[in-house]
Structures are given as C-alpha cells and as structure tokens.
mmCIF file of C-alpha atoms and ligand atoms in Angstrom:
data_model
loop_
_atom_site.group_PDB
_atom_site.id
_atom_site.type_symbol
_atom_site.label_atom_id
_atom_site.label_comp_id
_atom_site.label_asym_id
_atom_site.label_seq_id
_atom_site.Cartn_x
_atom_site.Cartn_y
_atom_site.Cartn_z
ATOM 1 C CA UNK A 1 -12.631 6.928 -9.560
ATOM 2 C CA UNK A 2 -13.137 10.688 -10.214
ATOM 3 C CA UNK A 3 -9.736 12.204 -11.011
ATOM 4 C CA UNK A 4 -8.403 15.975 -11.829
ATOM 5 C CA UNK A 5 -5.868 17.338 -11.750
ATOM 6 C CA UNK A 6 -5.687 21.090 -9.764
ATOM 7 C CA UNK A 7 -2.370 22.712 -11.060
ATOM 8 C CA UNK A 8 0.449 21.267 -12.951
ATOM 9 C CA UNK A 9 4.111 23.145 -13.313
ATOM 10 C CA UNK A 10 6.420 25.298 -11.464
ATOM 11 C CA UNK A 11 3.615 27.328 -10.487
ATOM 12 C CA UNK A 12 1.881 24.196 -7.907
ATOM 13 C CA UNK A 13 0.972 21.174 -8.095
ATOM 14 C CA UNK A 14 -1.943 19.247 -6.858
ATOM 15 C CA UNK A 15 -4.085 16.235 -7.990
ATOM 16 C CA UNK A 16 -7.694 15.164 -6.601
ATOM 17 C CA UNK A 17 -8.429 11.882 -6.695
ATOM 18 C CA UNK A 18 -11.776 10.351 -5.287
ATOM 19 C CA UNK A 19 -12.736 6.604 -4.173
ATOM 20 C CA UNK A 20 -15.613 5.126 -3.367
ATOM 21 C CA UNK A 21 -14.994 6.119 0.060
ATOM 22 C CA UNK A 22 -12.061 8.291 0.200
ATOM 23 C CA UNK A 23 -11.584 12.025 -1.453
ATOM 24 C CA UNK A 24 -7.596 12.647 -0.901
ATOM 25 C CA UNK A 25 -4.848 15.110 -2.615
ATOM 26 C CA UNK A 26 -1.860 14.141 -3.979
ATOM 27 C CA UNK A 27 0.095 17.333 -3.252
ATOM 28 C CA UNK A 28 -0.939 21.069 -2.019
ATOM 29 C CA UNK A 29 1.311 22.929 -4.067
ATOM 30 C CA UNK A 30 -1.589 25.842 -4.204
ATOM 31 C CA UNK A 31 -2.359 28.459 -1.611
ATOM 32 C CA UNK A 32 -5.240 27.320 0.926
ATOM 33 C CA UNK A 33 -7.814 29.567 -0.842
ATOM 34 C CA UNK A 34 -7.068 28.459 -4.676
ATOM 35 C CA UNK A 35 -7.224 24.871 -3.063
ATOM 36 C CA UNK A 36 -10.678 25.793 -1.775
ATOM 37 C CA UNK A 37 -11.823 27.535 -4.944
ATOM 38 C CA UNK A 38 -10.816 24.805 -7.049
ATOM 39 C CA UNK A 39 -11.811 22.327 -5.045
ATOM 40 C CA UNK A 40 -15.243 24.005 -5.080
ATOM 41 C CA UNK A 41 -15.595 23.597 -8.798
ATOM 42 C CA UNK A 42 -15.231 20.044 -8.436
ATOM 43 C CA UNK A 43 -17.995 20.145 -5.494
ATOM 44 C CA UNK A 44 -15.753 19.329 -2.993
ATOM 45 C CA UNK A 45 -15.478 20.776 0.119
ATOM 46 C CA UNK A 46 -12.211 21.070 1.894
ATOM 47 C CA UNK A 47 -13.528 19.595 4.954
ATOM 48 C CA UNK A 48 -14.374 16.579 2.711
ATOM 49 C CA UNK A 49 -10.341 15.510 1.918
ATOM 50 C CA UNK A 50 -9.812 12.550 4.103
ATOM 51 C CA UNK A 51 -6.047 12.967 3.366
ATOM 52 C CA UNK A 52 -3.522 14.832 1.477
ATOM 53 C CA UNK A 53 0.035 12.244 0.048
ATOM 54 C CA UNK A 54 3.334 14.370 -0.533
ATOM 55 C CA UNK A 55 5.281 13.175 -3.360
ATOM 56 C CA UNK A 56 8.378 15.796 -1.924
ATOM 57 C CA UNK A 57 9.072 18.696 -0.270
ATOM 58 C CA UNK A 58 9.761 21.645 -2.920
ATOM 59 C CA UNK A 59 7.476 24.502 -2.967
ATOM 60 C CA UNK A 60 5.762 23.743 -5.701
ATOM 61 C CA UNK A 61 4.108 21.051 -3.810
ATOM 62 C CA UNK A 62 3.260 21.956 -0.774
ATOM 63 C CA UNK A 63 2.814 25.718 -0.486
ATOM 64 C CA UNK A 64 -0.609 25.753 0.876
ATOM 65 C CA UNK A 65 -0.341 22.736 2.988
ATOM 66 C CA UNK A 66 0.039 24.516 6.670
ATOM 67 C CA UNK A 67 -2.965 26.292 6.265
ATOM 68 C CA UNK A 68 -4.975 23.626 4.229
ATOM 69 C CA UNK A 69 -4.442 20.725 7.140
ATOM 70 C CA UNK A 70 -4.149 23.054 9.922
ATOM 71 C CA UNK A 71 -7.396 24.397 9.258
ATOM 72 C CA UNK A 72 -9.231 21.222 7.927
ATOM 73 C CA UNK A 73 -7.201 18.066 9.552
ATOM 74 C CA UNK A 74 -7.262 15.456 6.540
ATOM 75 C CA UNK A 75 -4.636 13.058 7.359
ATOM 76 C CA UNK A 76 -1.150 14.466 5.622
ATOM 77 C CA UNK A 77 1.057 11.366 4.506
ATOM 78 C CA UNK A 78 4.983 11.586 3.364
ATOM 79 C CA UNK A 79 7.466 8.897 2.887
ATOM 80 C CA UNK A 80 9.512 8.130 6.163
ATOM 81 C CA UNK A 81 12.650 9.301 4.134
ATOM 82 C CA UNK A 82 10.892 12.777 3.195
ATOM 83 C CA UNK A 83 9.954 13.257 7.107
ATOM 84 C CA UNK A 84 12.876 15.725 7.846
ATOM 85 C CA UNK A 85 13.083 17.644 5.155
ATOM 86 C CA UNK A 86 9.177 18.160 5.175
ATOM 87 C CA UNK A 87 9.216 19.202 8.603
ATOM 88 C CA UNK A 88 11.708 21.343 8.264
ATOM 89 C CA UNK A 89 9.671 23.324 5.586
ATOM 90 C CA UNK A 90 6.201 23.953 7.480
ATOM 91 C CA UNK A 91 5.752 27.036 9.480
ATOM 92 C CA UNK A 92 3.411 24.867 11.972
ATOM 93 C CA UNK A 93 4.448 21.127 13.743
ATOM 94 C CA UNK A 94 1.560 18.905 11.913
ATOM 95 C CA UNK A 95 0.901 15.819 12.491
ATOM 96 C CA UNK A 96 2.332 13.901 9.780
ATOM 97 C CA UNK A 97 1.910 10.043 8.818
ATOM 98 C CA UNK A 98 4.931 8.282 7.487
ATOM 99 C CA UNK A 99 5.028 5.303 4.962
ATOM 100 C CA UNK A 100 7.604 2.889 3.890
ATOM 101 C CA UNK A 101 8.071 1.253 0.053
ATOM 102 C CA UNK A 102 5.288 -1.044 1.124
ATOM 103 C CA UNK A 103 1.444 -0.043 -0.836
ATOM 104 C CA UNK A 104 -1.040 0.995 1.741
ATOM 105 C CA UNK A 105 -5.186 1.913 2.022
ATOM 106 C CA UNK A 106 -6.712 4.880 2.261
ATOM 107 C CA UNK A 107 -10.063 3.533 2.596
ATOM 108 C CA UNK A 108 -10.672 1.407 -0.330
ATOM 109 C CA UNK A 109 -8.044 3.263 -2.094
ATOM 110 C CA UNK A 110 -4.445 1.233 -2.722
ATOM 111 C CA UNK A 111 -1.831 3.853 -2.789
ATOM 112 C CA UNK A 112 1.917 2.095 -4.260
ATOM 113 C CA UNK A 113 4.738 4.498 -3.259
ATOM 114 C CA UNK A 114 7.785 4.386 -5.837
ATOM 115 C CA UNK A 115 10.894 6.679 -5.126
ATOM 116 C CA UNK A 116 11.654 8.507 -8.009
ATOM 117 C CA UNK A 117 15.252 10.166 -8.751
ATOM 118 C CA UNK A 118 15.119 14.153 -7.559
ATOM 119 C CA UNK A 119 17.652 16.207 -5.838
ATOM 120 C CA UNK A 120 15.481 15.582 -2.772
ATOM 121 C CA UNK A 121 16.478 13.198 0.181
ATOM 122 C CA UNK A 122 13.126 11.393 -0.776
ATOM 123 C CA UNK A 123 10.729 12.149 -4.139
ATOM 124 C CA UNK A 124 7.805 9.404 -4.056
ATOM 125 C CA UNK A 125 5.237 8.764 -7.490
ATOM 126 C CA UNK A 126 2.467 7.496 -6.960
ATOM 127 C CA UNK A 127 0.234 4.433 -8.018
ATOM 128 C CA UNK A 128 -3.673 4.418 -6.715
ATOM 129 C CA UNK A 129 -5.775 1.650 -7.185
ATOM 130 C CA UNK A 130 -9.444 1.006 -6.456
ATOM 131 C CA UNK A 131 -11.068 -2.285 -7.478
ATOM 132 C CA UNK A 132 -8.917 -2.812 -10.932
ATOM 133 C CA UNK A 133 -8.775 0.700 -11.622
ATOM 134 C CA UNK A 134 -5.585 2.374 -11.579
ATOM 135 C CA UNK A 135 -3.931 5.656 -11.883
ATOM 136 C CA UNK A 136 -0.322 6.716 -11.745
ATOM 137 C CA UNK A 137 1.219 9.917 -11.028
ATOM 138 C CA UNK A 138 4.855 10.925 -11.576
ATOM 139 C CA UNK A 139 6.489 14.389 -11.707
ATOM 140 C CA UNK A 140 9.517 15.473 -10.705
ATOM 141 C CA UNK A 141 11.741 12.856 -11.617
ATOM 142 C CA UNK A 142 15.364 12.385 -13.420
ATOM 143 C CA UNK A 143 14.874 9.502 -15.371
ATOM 144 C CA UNK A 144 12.215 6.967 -15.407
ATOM 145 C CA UNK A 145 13.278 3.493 -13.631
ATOM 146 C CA UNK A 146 12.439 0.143 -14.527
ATOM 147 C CA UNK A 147 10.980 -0.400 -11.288
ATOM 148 C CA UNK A 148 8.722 2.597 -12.275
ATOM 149 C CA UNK A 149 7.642 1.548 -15.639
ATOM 150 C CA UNK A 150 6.752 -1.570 -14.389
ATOM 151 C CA UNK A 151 4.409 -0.856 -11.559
ATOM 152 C CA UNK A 152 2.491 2.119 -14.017
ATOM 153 C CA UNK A 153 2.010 -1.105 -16.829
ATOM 154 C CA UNK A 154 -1.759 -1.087 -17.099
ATOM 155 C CA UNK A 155 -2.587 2.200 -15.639
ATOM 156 C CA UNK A 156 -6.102 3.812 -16.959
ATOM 157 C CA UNK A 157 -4.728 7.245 -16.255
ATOM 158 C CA UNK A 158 -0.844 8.195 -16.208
ATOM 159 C CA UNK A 159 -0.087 11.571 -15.135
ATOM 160 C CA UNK A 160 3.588 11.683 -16.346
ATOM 161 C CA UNK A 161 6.195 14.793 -16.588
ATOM 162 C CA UNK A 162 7.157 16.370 -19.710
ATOM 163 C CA UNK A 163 9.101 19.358 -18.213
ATOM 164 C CA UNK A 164 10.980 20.993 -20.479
ATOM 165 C CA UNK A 165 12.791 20.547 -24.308
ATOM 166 C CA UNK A 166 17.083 20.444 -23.998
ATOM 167 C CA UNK A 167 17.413 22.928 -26.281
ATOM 168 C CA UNK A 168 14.843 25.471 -25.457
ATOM 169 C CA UNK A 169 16.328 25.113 -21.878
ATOM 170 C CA UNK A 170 20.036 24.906 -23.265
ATOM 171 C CA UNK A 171 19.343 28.496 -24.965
ATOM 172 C CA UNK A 172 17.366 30.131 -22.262
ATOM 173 C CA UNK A 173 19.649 32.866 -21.271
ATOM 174 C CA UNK A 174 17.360 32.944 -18.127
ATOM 175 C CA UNK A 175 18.612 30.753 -16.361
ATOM 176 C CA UNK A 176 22.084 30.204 -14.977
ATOM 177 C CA UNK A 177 24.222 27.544 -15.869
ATOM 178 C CA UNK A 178 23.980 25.599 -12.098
ATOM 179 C CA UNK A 179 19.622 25.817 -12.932
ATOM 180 C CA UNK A 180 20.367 24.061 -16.294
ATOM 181 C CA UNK A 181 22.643 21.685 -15.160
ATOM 182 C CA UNK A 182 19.897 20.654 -12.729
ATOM 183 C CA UNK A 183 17.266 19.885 -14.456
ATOM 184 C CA UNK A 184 18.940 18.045 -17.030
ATOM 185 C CA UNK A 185 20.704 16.024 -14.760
ATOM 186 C CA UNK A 186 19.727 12.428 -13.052
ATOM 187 C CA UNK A 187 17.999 14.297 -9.957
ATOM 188 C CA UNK A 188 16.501 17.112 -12.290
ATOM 189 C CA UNK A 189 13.003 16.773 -14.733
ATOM 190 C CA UNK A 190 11.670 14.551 -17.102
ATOM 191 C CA UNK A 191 12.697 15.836 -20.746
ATOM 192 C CA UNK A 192 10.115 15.451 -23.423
ATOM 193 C CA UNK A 193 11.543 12.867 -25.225
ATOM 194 C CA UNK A 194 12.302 10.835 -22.033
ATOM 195 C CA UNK A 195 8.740 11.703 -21.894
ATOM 196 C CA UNK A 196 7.955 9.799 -25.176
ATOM 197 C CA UNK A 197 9.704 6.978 -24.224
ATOM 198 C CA UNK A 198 7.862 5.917 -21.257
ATOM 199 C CA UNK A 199 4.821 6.638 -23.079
ATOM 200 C CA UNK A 200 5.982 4.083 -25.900
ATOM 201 C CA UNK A 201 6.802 1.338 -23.237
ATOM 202 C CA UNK A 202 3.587 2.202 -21.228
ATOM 203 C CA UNK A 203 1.463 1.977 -24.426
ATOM 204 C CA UNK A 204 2.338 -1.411 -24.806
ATOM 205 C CA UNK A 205 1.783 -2.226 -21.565
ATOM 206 C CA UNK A 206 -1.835 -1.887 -21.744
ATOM 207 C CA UNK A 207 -2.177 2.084 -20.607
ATOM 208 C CA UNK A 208 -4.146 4.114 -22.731
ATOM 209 C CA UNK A 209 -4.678 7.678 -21.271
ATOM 210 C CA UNK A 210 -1.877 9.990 -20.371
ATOM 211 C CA UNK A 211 -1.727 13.574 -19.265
ATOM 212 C CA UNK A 212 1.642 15.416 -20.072
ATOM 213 C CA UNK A 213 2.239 17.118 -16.476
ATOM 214 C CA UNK A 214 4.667 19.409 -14.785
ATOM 215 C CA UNK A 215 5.361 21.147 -17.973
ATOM 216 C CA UNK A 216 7.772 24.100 -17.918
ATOM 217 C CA UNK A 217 6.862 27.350 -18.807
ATOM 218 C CA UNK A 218 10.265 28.699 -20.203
ATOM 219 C CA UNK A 219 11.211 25.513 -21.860
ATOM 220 C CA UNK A 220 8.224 23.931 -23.327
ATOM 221 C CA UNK A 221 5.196 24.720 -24.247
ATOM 222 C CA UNK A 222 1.500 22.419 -24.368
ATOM 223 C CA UNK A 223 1.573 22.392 -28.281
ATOM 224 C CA UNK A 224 5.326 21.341 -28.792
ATOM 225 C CA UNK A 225 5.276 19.643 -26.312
ATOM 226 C CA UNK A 226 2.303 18.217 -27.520
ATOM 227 C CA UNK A 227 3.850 17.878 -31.595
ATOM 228 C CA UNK A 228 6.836 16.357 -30.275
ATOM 229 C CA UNK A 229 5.511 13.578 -28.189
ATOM 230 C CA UNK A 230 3.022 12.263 -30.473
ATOM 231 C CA UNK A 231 5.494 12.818 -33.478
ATOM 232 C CA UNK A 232 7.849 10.100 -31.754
ATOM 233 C CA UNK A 233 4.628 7.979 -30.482
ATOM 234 C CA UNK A 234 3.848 8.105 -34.494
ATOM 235 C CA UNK A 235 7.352 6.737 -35.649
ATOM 236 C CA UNK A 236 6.832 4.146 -33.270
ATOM 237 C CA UNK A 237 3.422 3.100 -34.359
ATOM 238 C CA UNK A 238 1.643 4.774 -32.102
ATOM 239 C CA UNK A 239 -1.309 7.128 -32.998
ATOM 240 C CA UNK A 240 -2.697 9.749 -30.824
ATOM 241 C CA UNK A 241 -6.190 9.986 -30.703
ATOM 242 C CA UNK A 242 -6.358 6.106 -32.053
ATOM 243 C CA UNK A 243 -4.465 3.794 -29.846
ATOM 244 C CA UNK A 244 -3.685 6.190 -27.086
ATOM 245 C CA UNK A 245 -5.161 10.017 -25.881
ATOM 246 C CA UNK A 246 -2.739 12.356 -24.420
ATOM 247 C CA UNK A 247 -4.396 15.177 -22.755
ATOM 248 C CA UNK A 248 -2.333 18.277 -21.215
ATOM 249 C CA UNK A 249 -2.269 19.765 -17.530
ATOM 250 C CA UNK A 250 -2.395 23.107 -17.314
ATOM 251 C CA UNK A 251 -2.089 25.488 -14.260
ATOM 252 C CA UNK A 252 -5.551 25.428 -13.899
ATOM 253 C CA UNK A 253 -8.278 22.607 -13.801
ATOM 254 C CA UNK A 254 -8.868 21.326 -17.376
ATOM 255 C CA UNK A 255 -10.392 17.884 -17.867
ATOM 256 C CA UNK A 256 -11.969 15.519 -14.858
ATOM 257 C CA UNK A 257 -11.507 12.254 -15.466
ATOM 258 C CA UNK A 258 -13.820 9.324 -14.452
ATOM 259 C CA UNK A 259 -12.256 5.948 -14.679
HETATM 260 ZN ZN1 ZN B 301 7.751 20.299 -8.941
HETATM 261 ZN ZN1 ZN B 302 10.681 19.106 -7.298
#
C-alpha cells in the first residue's frame, strides 16, 4: 500500500491511501482545488479516487467534499450513525453509502470501522488492511478505548492524534474557557501524553511506525510534541529511531509511505 497523508490539524484533514486496486480518501477536509493539487503531487488524478470514508462531520474534515464528489463521483462512505449530521452539513444531497461496526471491502482493501469518543453523534477511526498489511488512522478522539488499542495491535502504519499539551492549552488566553473544557474532556482531543501511552501499548503490540497527527497549532508544536513523546517512549524502554520511528504530519504532504 502507498500511503500519505494530505493535511493534518485544525486546518483539514485528509489521508490517501492506495490498494492494489483501489485509490480512496479517508477524509476531504481540504478545498476541492488543494485536494487536486495535492493529489497531483502524488500522481493521482481526482477522477482516479474510487471512494472517499468520513471519520465525522466537523469542518475540518470535510470542507471540500461537495465539490470533490460532486464533480468526480468516487463513492463517499460515513457510518450509519454519522448519516444525519453529515447530511445536514453539505450544501448539495450526495449520494452517500452507510456502514455499520461490521469491516467491509473496498476492492481488495479491508476497511475496520471503530467509533471513537468525540462530541459528535458518530466519530469512526479507521483500520485498512490489504493482504497482511495494515494501517490505522485515529484523530479526533477523547480517550483511546480498549476496543481501539486492540484492533490497531500490529499495524505497519498508525496515524494517531497528539493534539495539544494541558498546559499550553490551560494557559492559552485564546481560547475561552467552554473551548478548553472541550478538548480536554472525554469527547474532546487526544493529549500528548495520552498520545504516549497508546504508543507504549501499541509498541508492544508489534506496530512499529507512527505518525503524530491532528496536532494543534496553539497548543503544541511538532518538536515538543515530538521531545515529549519520545521522552516518555524512552522511560519506558522505548527508543525512537531504534525500536520504533515516529514521523510528524504537517498541514502539508510530508512523507509517502509504502508498506
Ligand atoms: Zn478534526
Ligand atoms: Zn472533530
């Protein structure tokens, strides 16, 4: 599988993942055209996405996805508990596919819904499998679940959230108390150490590349975010760059991956 990841953050959010057979997004948090152009760099056309999978239905996700499908009809998937609240965000009636908890193909590709917690009716991660290989994606969630951490164990590729530091966010006179209280709650983001955690568990559950994702721009930054993680990873016996690589999404395409 050839993956990379578009955009990361506040700012959109979109993932390309190819199959043997299959070229899909996992979000279309971009506008139509920076989809294009970015898409373009990978040598993808936009005619070429055989389907698009919404994870949930915040702008950040799906900002460019009227335009994208209306103009290039790849199939657009959401879970059956997202369907309202997705609809109710698009400026044009699409046709939309709806899935359940149960794993389904794309082609050759498996794709394993898993609700995550997120003050949405419906947030969904994502596991994506293709003959062995396998690659996770989770954003936008609370907490991490054990339900979660189990289905990412022996991921090639985990595409986790490490969205912001408590105290950088706790001190940002930026944002108003109700914003803070948000993100740090059960339904909010994934904090950096939360971050660590999961990385700790997944590392010894045979997964070996991650990519920090969804990280805030107020309230983290790549390099602490970066110092932090690995700094906990190290006091559990876990060294960066030996047993496991951590690379860092950015807002613009950084590394393709081919697993
Ligand atoms: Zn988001
Ligand atoms: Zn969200």
């Amino acid at each position: 599988m050839k993956v990379c990841n578009l955009s990361s953050g506040s700012d959109g959010n979109a993932t390309y993942i190819e199959g043997t057979h299959a070229k899909i997004l996992v979000d279309a948090g971009l506008s139509c055209k920076e989809l294009e152009r970015r898409l373009a760099l990978l040598n993808v056309a936009p005619e070429e996405i055989d389907a698009i999978l919404i994870t949930h239905e915040h702008t950040d996700h799906i900002k460019g996805l009227d335009v994208f499908v209306g103009r290039y009809r790849p199939l657009l998937f959401v879970h059956k508990d997202g369907l309202n609240a997705l609809r109710k965000k698009l400026k044009k009636p699409l046709v939309i596919s709806t899935f359940d908890d149960a794993p389904f193909l794309i082609e050759d590709l498996k794709i394993l819904p898993i609700a995550v917690p997120h003050d949405v009716d419906r947030c969904t991660g994502y596991v994506i499998s293709e003959n062995e290989k396998k690659i996770s994606i989770f954003t936008d969630l609370g907490y991490t679940t054990d339900k979660m951490l189990q289905n990412l164990h022996n991921s090639n590729l985990v595409f986790l959230e490490a969205n912001h530091d408590p105290e950088k966010l706790k001190a940002n006179p930026k944002y108003p108390h109700h914003l803070k209280k948000r993100i740090l709650g059960d339904n909010g983001h994934l904090s950096n150490l939360a971050c660590a955690n999961a990385i700790i568990n997944l590392a010894q559950n045979g997964c070996k590349q991650f990519v920090l994702s969804h990280l805030s721009t107020e309230n983290n930054s790549p390099d602490f975010a970066y110092d932090f993680i690995t700094s906990i990873l190290c006091d559990n016996g876990i060294v960066e760059g030996k047993h496991i690589r951590i690379d860092i999404a950015s807002t613009v395409p950084k590394t393709v991956f081919w697993i």
